[in-house]
mmCIF file of C-alpha atoms in Angstrom:
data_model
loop_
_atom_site.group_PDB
_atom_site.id
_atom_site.type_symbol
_atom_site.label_atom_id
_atom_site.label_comp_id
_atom_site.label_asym_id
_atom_site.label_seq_id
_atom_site.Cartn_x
_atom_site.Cartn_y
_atom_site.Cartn_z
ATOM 1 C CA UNK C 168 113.234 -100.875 42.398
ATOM 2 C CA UNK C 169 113.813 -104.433 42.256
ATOM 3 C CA UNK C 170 112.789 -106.385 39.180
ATOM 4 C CA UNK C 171 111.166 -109.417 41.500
ATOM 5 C CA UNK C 172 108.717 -110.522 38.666
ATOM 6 C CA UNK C 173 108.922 -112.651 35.132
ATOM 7 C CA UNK C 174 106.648 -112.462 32.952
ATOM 8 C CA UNK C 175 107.414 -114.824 29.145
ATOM 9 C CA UNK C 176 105.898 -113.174 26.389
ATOM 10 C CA UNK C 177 105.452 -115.749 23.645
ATOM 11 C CA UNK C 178 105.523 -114.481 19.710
ATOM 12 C CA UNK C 179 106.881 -111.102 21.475
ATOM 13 C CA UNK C 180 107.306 -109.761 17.874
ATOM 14 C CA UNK C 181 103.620 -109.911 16.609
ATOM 15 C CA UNK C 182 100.862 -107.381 17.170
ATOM 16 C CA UNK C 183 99.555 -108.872 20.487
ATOM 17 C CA UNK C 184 103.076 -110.051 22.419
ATOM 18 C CA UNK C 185 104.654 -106.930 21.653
ATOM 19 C CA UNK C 186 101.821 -104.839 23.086
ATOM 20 C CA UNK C 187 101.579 -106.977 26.181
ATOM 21 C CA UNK C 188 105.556 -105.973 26.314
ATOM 22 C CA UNK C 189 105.488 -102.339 25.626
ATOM 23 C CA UNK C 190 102.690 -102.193 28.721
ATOM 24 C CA UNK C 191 104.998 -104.867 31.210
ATOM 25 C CA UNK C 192 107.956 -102.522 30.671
ATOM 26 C CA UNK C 193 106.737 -99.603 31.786
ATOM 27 C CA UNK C 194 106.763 -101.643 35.196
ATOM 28 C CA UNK C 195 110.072 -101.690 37.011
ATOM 29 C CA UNK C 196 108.630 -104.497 39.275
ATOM 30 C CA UNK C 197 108.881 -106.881 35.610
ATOM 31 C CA UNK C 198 111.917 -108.320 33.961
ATOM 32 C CA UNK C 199 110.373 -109.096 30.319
ATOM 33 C CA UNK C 200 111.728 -112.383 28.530
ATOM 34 C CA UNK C 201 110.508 -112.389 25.107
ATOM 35 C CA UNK C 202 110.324 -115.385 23.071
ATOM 36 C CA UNK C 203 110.582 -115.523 19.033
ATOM 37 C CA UNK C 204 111.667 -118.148 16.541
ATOM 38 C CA UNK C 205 113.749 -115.470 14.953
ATOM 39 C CA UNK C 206 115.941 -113.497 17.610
ATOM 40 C CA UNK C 207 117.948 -111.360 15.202
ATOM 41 C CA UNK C 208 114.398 -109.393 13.183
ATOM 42 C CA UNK C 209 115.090 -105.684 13.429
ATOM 43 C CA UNK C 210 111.811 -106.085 15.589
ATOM 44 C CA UNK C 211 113.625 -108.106 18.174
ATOM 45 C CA UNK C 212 116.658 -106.235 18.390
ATOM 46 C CA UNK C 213 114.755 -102.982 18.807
ATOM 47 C CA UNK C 214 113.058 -104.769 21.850
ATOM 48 C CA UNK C 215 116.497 -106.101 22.848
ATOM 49 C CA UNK C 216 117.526 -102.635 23.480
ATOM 50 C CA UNK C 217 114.649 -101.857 25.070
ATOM 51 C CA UNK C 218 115.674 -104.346 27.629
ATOM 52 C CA UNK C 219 113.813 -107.234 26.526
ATOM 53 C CA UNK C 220 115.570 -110.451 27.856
ATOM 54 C CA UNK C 221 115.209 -112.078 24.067
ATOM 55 C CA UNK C 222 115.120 -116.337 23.956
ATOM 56 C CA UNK C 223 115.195 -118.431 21.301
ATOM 57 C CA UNK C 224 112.196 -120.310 21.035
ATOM 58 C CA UNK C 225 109.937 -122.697 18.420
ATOM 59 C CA UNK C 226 106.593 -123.325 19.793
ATOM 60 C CA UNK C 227 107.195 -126.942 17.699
ATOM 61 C CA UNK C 228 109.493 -127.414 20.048
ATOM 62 C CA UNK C 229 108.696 -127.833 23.879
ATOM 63 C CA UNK C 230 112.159 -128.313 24.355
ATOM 64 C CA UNK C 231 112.603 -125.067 23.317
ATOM 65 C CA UNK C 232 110.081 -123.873 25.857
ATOM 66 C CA UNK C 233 110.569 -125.612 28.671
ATOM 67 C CA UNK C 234 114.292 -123.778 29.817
ATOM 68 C CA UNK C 235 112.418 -120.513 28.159
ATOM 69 C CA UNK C 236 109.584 -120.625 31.081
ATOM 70 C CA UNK C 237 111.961 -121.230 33.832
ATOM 71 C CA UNK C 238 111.375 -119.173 36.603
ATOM 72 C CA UNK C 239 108.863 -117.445 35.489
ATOM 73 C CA UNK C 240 106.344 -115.540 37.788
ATOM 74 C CA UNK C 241 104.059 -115.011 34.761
ATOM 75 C CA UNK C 242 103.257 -116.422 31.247
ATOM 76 C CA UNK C 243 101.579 -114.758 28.350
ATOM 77 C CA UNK C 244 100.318 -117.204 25.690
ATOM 78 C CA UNK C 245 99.791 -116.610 22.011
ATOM 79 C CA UNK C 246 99.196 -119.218 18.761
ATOM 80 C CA UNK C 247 98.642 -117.803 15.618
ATOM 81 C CA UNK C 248 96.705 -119.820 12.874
ATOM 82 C CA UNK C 249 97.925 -118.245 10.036
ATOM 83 C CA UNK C 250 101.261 -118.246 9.727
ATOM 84 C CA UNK C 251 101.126 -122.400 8.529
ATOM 85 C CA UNK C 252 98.060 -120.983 7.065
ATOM 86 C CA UNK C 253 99.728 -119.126 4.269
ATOM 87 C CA UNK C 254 103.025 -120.632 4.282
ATOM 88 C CA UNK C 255 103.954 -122.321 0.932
ATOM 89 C CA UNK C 256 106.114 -125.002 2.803
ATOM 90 C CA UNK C 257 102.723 -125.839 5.122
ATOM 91 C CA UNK C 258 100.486 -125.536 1.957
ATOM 92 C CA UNK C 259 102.811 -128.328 0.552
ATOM 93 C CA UNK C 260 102.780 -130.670 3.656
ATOM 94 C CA UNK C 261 98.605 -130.218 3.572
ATOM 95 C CA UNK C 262 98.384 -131.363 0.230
ATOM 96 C CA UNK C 263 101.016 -134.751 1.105
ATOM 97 C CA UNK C 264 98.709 -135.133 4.103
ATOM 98 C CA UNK C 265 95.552 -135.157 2.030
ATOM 99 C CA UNK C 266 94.531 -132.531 4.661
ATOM 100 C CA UNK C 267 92.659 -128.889 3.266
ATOM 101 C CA UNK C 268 95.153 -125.706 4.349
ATOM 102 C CA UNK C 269 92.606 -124.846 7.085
ATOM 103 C CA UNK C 270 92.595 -127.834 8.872
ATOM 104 C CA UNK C 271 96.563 -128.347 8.928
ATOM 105 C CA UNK C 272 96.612 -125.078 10.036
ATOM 106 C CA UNK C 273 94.610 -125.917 12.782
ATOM 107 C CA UNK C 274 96.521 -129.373 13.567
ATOM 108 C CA UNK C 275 99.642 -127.242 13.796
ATOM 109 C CA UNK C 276 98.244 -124.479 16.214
ATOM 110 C CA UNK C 277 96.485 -126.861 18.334
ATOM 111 C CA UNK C 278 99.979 -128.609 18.584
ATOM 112 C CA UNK C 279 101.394 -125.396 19.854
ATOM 113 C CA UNK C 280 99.320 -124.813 22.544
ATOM 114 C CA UNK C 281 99.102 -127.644 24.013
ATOM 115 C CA UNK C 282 103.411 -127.517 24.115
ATOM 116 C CA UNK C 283 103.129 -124.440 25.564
ATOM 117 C CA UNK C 284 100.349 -125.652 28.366
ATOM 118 C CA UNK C 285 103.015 -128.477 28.919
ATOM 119 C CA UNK C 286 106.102 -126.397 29.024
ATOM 120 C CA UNK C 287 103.844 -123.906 31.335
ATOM 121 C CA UNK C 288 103.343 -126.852 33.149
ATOM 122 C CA UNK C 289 107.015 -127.425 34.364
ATOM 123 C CA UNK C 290 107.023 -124.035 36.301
ATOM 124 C CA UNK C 291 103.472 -123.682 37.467
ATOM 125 C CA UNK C 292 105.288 -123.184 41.037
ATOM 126 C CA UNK C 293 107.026 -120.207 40.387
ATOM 127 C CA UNK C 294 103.497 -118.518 38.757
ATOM 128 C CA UNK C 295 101.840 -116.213 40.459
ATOM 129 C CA UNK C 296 98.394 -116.733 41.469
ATOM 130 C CA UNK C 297 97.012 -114.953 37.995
ATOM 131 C CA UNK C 298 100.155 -115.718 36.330
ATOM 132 C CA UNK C 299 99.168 -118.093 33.205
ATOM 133 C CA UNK C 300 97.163 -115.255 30.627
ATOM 134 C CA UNK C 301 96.389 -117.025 27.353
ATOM 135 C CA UNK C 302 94.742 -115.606 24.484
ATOM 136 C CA UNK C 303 92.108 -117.421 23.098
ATOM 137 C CA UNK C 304 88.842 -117.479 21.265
ATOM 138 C CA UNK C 305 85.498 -119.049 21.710
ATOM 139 C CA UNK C 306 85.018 -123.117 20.991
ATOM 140 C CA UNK C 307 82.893 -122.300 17.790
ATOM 141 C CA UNK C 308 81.527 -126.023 17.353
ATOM 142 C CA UNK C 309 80.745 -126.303 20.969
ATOM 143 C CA UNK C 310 79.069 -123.191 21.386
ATOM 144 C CA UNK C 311 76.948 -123.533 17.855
ATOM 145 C CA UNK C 312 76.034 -126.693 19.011
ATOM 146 C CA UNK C 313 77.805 -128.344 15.762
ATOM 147 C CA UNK C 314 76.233 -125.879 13.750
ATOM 148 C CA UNK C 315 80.114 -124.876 12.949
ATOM 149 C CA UNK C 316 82.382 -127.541 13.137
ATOM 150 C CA UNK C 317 85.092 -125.919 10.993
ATOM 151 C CA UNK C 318 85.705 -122.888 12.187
ATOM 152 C CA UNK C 319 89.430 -123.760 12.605
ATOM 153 C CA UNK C 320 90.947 -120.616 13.922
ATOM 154 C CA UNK C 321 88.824 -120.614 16.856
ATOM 155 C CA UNK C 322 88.377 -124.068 17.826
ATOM 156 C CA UNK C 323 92.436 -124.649 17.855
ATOM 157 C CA UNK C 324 92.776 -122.109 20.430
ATOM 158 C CA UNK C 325 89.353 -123.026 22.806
ATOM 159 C CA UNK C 326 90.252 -126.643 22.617
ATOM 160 C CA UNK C 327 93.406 -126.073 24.593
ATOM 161 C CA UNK C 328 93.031 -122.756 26.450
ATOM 162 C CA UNK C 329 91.042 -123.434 28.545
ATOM 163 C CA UNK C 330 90.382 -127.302 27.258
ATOM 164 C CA UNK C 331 93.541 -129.492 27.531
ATOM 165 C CA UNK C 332 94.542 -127.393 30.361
ATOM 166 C CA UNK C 333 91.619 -127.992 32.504
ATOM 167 C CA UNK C 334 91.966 -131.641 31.547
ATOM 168 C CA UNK C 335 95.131 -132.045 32.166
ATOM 169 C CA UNK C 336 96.335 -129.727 33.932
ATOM 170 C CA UNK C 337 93.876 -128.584 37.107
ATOM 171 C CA UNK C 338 96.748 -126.833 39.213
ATOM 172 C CA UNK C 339 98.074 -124.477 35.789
ATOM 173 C CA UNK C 340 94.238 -123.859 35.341
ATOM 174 C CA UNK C 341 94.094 -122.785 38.727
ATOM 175 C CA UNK C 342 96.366 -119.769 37.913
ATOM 176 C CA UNK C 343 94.881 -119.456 34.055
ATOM 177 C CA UNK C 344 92.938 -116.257 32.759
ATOM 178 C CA UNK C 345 91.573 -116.935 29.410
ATOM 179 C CA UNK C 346 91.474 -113.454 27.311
ATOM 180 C CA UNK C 347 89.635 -113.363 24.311
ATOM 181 C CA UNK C 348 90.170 -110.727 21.447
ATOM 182 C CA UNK C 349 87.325 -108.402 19.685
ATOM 183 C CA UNK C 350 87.943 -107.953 15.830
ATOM 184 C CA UNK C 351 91.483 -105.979 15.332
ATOM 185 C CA UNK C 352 90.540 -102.384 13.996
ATOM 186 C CA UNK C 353 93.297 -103.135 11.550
ATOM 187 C CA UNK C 354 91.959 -106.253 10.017
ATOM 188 C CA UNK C 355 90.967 -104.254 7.188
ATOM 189 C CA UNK C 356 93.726 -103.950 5.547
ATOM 190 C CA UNK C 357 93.832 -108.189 5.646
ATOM 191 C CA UNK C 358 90.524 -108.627 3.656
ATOM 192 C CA UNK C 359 90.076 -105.364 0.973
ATOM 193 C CA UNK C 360 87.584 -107.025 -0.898
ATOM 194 C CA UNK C 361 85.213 -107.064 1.771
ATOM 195 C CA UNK C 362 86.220 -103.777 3.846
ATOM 196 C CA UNK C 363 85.322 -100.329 2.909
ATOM 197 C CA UNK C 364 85.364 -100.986 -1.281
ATOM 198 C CA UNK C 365 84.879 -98.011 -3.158
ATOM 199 C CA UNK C 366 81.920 -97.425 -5.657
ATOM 200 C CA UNK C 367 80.241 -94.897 -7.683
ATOM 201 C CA UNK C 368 76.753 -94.155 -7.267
ATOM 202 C CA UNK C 369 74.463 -93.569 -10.326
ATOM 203 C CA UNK C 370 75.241 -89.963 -10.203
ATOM 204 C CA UNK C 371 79.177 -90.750 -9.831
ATOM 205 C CA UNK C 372 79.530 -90.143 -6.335
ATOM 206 C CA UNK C 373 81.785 -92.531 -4.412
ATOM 207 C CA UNK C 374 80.059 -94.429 -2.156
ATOM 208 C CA UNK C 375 82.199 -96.979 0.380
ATOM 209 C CA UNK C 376 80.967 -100.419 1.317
ATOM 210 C CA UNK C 377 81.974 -103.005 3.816
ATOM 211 C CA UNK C 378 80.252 -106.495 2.961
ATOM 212 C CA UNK C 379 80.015 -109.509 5.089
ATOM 213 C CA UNK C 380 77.843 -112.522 6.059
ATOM 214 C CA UNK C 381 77.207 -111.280 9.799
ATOM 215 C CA UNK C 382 73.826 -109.885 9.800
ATOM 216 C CA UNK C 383 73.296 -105.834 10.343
ATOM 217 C CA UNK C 384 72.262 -105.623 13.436
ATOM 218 C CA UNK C 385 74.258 -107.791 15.120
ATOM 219 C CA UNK C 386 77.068 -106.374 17.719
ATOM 220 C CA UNK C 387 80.663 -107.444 17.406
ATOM 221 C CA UNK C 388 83.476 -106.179 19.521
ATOM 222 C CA UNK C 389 86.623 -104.080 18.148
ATOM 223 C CA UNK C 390 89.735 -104.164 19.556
ATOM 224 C CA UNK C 391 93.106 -101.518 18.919
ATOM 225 C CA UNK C 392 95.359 -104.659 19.383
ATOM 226 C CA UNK C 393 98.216 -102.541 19.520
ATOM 227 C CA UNK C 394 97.677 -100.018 21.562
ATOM 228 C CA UNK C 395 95.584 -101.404 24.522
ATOM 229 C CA UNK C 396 95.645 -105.850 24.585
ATOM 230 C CA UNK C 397 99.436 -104.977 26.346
ATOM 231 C CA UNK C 398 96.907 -102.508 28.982
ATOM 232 C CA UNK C 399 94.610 -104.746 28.934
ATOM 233 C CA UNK C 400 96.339 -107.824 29.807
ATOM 234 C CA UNK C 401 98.488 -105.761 32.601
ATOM 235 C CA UNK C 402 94.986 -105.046 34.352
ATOM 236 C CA UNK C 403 93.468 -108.664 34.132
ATOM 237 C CA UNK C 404 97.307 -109.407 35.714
ATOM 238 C CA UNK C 405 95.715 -107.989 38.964
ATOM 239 C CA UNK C 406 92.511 -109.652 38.835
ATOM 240 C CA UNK C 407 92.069 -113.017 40.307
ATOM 241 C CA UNK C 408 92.469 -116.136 38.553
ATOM 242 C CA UNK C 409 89.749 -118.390 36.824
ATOM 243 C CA UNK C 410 88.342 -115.541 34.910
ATOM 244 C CA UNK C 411 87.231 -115.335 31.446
ATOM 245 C CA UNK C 412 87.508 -111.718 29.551
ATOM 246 C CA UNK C 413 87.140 -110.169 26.273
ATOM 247 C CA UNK C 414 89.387 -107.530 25.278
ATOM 248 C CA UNK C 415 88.163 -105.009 23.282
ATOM 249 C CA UNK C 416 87.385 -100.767 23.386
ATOM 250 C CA UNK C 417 84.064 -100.835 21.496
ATOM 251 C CA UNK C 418 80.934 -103.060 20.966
ATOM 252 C CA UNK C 419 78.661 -101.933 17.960
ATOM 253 C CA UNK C 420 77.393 -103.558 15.233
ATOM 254 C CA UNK C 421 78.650 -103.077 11.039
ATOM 255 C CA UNK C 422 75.834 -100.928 10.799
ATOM 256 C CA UNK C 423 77.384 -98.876 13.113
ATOM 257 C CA UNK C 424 80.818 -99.139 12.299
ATOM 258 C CA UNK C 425 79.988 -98.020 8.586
ATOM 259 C CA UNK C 426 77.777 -95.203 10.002
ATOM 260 C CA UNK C 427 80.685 -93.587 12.521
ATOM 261 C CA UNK C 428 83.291 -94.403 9.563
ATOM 262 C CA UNK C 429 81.498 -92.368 7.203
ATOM 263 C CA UNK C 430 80.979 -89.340 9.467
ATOM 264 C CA UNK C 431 84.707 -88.870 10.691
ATOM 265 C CA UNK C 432 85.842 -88.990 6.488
ATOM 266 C CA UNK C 433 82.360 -87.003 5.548
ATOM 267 C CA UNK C 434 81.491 -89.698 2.925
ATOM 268 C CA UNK C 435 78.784 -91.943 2.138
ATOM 269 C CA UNK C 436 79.135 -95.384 4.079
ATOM 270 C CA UNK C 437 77.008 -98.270 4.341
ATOM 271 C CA UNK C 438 77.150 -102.456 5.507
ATOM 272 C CA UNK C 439 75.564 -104.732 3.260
ATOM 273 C CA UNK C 440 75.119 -108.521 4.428
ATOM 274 C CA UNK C 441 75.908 -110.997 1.423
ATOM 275 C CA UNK C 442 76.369 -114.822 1.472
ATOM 276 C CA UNK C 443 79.387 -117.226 2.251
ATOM 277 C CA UNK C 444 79.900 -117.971 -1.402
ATOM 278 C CA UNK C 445 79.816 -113.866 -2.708
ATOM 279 C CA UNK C 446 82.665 -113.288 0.440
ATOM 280 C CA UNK C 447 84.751 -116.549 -0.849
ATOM 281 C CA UNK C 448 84.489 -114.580 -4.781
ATOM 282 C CA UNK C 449 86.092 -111.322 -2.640
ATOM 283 C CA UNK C 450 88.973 -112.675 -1.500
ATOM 284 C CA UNK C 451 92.211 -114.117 -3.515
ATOM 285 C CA UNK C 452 92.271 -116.902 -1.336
ATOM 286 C CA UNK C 453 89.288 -118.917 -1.366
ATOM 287 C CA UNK C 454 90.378 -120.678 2.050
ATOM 288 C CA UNK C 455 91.018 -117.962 3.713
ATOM 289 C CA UNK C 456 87.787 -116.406 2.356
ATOM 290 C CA UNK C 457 85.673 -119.714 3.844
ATOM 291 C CA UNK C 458 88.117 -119.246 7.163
ATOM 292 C CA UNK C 459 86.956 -115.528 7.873
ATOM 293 C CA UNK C 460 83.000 -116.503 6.551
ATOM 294 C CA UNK C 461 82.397 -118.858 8.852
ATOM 295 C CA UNK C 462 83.514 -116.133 11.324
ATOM 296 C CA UNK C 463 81.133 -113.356 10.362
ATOM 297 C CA UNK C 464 78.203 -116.020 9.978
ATOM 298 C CA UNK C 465 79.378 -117.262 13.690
ATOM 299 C CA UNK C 466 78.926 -113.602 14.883
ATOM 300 C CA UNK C 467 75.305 -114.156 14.089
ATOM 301 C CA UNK C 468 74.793 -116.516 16.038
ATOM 302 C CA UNK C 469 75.649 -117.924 18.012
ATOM 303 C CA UNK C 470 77.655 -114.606 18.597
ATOM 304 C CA UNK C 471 81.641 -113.919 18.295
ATOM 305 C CA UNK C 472 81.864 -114.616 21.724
ATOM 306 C CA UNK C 473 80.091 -117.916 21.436
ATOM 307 C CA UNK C 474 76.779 -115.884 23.395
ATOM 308 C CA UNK C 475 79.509 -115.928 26.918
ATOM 309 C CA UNK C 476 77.466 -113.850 28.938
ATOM 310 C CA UNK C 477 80.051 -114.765 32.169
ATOM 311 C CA UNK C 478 82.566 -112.804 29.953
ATOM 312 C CA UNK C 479 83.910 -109.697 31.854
ATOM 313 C CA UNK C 480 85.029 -106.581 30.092
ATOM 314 C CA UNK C 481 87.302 -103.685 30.456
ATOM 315 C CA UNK C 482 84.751 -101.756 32.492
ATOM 316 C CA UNK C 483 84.458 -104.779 35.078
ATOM 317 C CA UNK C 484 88.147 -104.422 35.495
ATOM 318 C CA UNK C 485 87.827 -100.461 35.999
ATOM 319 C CA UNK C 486 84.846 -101.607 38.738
ATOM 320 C CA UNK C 487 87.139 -104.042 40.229
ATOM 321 C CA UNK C 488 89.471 -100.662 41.151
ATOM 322 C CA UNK C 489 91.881 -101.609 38.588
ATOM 323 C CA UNK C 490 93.036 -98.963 35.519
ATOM 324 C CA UNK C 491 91.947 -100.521 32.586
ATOM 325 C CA UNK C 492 91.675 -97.863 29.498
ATOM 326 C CA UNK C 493 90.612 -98.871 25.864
ATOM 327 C CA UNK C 494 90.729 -97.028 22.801
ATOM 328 C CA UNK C 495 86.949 -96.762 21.548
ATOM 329 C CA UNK C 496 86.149 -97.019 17.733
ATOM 330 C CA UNK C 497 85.580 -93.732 16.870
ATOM 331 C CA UNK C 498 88.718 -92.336 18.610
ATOM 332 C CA UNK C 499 90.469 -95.448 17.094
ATOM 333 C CA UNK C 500 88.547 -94.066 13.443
ATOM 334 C CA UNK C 501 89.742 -90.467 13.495
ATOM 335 C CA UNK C 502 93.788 -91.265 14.554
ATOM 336 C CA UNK C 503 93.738 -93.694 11.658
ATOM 337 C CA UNK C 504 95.170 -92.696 7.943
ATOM 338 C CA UNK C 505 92.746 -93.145 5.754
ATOM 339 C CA UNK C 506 94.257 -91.813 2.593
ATOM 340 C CA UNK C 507 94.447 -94.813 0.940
ATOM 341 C CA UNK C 508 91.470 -96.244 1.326
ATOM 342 C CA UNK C 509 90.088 -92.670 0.367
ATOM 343 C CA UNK C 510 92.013 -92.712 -2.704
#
């Protein structure tokens, strides 16, 4: 079969473009360009000889992005906040610019997308009807009515997709489907002073805790980024355009998630909720601790997904008629190695 399709996977060598890859591939109908700063990583050769059509490409750059889009029948955006975030160089050009590390972070990522919406721009012909997908995240300040105004990881993505581009851009936004992501199911590992700590009870039984300021009976969504955003974003290809969607296998609350994590490793498990100030004291970086706070309190309320109800889900795909399977928590739960979290 001939490959008659495009589709430009930017960051193709994180979690999220290289899913969105794996799934594309497995469809002759696809050629799959992957973009990446860094074209010789052992992760972009591997996907080189997978057949991955690998370009050189620096979201810093629209130069960079414009010949990289060319012809393409289908975009997949990604920005991702930390990287500048934790970067010693970017730490160093924060502190020259007077700026905190969170907010040059978000200056930088913002910057990004909107290149990419402007490079995207260039070739909104040769898109398909559905063929701009960005990832994205809820406009926190909006949506909290100002009650979080610094919530810098998802206000740098909102503001542009779907934003600048519905500003600017009114024929790209025609073809634009904004996806947002759950909570990875790996993000523990990112934050282990908050996720499933270890203690002894007063009888010296371990006991595991997972601490944050969302409250406990609040649901969240959970996404297995790397297994299904690549399945995900394939189905929402087939949907029409204009849509908004949030990606994720389960919906529970931390409550829950402690409760189902305890019973598939047959130990004691709870959630406790604790204050901004007590998560900032749990992680190394105190940035990065008020970053992912803000988050968890934003859960609350107004709600992770900013209290969307127009958001559609993987089981309005599956009504739509189009495949659409998700990996659910507890299936996620029992597959995953636990050992060292065990100890």
């Amino acid at each position: 079969m001939a490959r008659t399709k495009i589709i430009c996977i930017i960051g193709i060598t994180g979690n999220q473009g290289n899913s969105v890859a794996q799934r594309f591939l497995q469809d002759p109908v696809y050629h799959v360009r992957g973009l990446t700063r860094n074209p010789s990583s052992p992760t972009a050769q591997r996907l080189s000889s997978q057949g991955v059509e690998i370009i050189p490409a620096d979201l810093n750059d629209i130069n960079t992005l414009i010949p990289a889009f060319h012809g393409a029948t289908h975009i997949f955006s990604v920005t991702n906040y930390w990287e500048p975030f934790f970067h010693p160089d970017s730490r160093q050009k924060a502190t020259d610019s007077g700026l905190s590390c969170r907010r040059y972070a978000y200056e930088v990522e913002l910057q990004q997308g909107k290149n990419i919406a402007d490079a995207a721009a260039h070739t909104v012909d040769s898109l398909d009807q559905n063929g701009f997908i960005v990832s994205t995240l809820s406009h926190a300040r909006h949506c909290s009515r100002g009650g979080f105004r610094e919530l810098y990881h998802f206000d740098a993505k909102a503001e542009v997709f779907p934003g600048y581009v519905e500003q600017k851009y009114p024929v790209l936004a025609g073809k634009m489907s904004c996806v947002q992501t759950g909570y990875f199911m790996l993000s523990y590992r990112l934050i282990p002073g908050a996720y499933l700590c270890k203690k002894l009870t007063g009888e010296g039984k371990p006991t595991f805790e997972t601490a944050f300021t969302t409250a406990p009976d609040i649901p969240v969504p959970h996404l297995d980024v790397n297994a299904d955003l690549g399945t995900f974003v394939y189905a929402v290809s087939k949907m029409k355009p204009g849509k908004r969607y949030m990606a994720c296998g389960s919906t529970c609350s931390w409550v829950d998630y402690m409760r189902v994590w305890g019973e598939v490793n047959s130990v004691s498990a709870h959630y406790r909720q604790i204050t901004l100030p007590e998560l900032m004291n749990r992680t190394p970086d105190r940035e990065f601790g008020r970053e992912v706070g803000d988050m968890f309190s934003y859960s609350t309320d107004p709600g992770y997904d900013g209290g969307d109800e127009g958001l559609l889900m993987a089981q309005d795909i599956r009504d739509a008629g189009i495949e659409c399977p998700m990996t659910g928590l507890e299936e996620w739960m029992r597959k995953e190695d636990w050992s060292g979290v065990l100890g």
